């Protein structure tokens, strides 16, 4: 395989210490399901993970709902003349694992010498089909180089896997089917969703023996093939996954029969044919989604494709009941929950590349409105209050406690579910953005309008009036900077609420012009008095500032100052030195907060204001959240700090590829991947919507010769080509 550094992510060396990191990086997925890039053979450090989008379960009332880890379908142990393949033993003579972003294939090529001196070449290929979302496959080819002897494959479906100890499934049935098929039928303990995982095998070579083994929640197919020096034998494992939640199931179908019949049909077509069709779908996706960067080194090009690849893989393509989790489908981190990451960081990629998918993501919020209405009522508010962490119903799913505070040595309470309310303005912001970019008035005036109006109603009940100062306040919140809790008048939140309430007035004008729009107003019982109140709140909302300097919140300037730069680049150092309580009382930010606002409401601030606030907040920001660097890159571009813009882009780019935050093993940082895309298109590409028109003001980094990408804008497909000496925007057929 010839390597292309612009398309291939390569692991050059087998290193068990980096296993978790690469398992996340090499995740394969199709929006319906995702599987971590675990090795086929078993190692102590191996953390298998297969997740189906939207399939949630709450194993115990004391635990929050999460995406259950499905049976491990990847496991295949290989015995080479009786010696088990184990790269920690013997000698690894050659090793290379390659993720081909163009075709969505994970390949591993190894030459291994066993402790007894047997040399074997092995080649593994794996895909998670984009053409048929229920289908995943592995093909293994084994060539003994200096011996003859039996080659044995022990291919398992292992339902003993858990979510870090929580078992979400009850086993219903496990058995065999067809010639070489094995399956597990399980049910989630609380949500009572059935899951079938069925693996069928095709063997290549002379079969000496085959058998099945059945143990608790685990079933194995064994094939022993005759191995001859220099001759390749192998096995293909095509696995089919269905759940009772699937929207493409025929009505009243028997899930198990359906899955096994599908599996038998798929086996007839064979691994290579499925792989080819899968690659054709990737080709189509890349046609619209690719970004071409020409520069002297290929890292930036690879990074952007890596981001796009994973964004496509982790996002449900046509199921509006589900959204994108903070870790996509690549790990247990954040339990498969959906945050503002989706609307503010991930959605823009889809908006400009696959607008229908963006619409689905927003429809998820519409479908979870009942949960948001419940959240508001439970907290004593009106309207709809979106969950900080959302799962299938839209009700709040944020855990109550997190990691251990190194200073108090006690778990840190997580208050985000109770206080991080800006999600209820981030979603309306994303809906307006969707409308601007797509021109989809139907969505705005129906689903969009319900969300905007119900959240406006929430905010009107959330603010409090201060008669002494004649202003409205929003007290006890957490802004984007999660190092500050229980704060009053977070500038980001208040400014966006003001923007939201003003936009709602524009929306209401549009609604009044159409019968369908009037129906929405009637359905929600929106009164004239209420509309007037919203405008009064917008006009009088408290926005703390001193000249050009925005105060992140009331009292920020009085907090103690600490030398943030001393701690910035070593994860955990600040926490060790100060502890949670003191961090809360200091001028140190976890992530972009005011700077985030300068980006989202960029047109509302002057260049001078942006510069003053950048100069003040940037040196105080730790970037301990992966959501920070890409936004800093964009804002740096806006204020003509070319070097900082590029440095922050590279910082964002390295988060997962080089594991710079040290936590990629728990899953990819989806928001940062979306942020990288935005840093290129909105930052260096300078693409923005201004007064309903597309505006392009490119700022190519010094290191790049050219940049080219496609955009969907208001029903048109455009191509933006930027060179050092100019740029052009052309229409694409
Ligand atoms: O949504 C983010 C938040 O802004 C910072 N902590 C992690 C969350 C999930 O990515």
JSON list of C-alpha atoms and ligand atoms in Angstrom, two decimals, residues 326 334 339-341 388 420 480 482 590-591 625 627, ligand 1:
[
{"chain": "A", "resi": 326, "resn": "UNK", "atom": "CA", "xyz": [-19.40, 15.02, 22.46]},
{"chain": "A", "resi": 334, "resn": "UNK", "atom": "CA", "xyz": [-19.37, 11.90, 28.30]},
{"chain": "A", "resi": 339, "resn": "UNK", "atom": "CA", "xyz": [-23.91, 19.21, 24.38]},
{"chain": "A", "resi": 340, "resn": "UNK", "atom": "CA", "xyz": [-23.79, 22.68, 22.76]},
{"chain": "A", "resi": 341, "resn": "UNK", "atom": "CA", "xyz": [-20.80, 21.18, 20.97]},
{"chain": "A", "resi": 388, "resn": "UNK", "atom": "CA", "xyz": [-26.94, 20.82, 29.29]},
{"chain": "A", "resi": 420, "resn": "UNK", "atom": "CA", "xyz": [-25.01, 26.04, 32.35]},
{"chain": "A", "resi": 480, "resn": "UNK", "atom": "CA", "xyz": [-18.79, 28.76, 28.50]},
{"chain": "A", "resi": 482, "resn": "UNK", "atom": "CA", "xyz": [-16.65, 26.22, 33.26]},
{"chain": "A", "resi": 590, "resn": "UNK", "atom": "CA", "xyz": [-10.90, 27.09, 31.09]},
{"chain": "A", "resi": 591, "resn": "UNK", "atom": "CA", "xyz": [-11.92, 28.08, 27.55]},
{"chain": "A", "resi": 625, "resn": "UNK", "atom": "CA", "xyz": [-11.26, 22.46, 27.12]},
{"chain": "A", "resi": 627, "resn": "UNK", "atom": "CA", "xyz": [-13.40, 23.78, 22.51]},
{"chain": "B", "resi": 1, "resn": "LIG", "atom": "O1", "xyz": [-19.44, 21.23, 26.07]},
{"chain": "B", "resi": 1, "resn": "LIG", "atom": "C1", "xyz": [-18.15, 21.05, 26.54]},
{"chain": "B", "resi": 1, "resn": "LIG", "atom": "C2", "xyz": [-17.84, 22.16, 27.51]},
{"chain": "B", "resi": 1, "resn": "LIG", "atom": "O2", "xyz": [-17.87, 23.42, 26.88]},
{"chain": "B", "resi": 1, "resn": "LIG", "atom": "C3", "xyz": [-16.48, 21.97, 28.11]},
{"chain": "B", "resi": 1, "resn": "LIG", "atom": "N1", "xyz": [-16.42, 20.68, 28.78]},
{"chain": "B", "resi": 1, "resn": "LIG", "atom": "C4", "xyz": [-16.68, 19.57, 27.86]},
{"chain": "B", "resi": 1, "resn": "LIG", "atom": "C5", "xyz": [-18.03, 19.70, 27.20]},
{"chain": "B", "resi": 1, "resn": "LIG", "atom": "C6", "xyz": [-18.25, 18.56, 26.20]},
{"chain": "B", "resi": 1, "resn": "LIG", "atom": "O3", "xyz": [-17.32, 18.63, 25.17]}
]
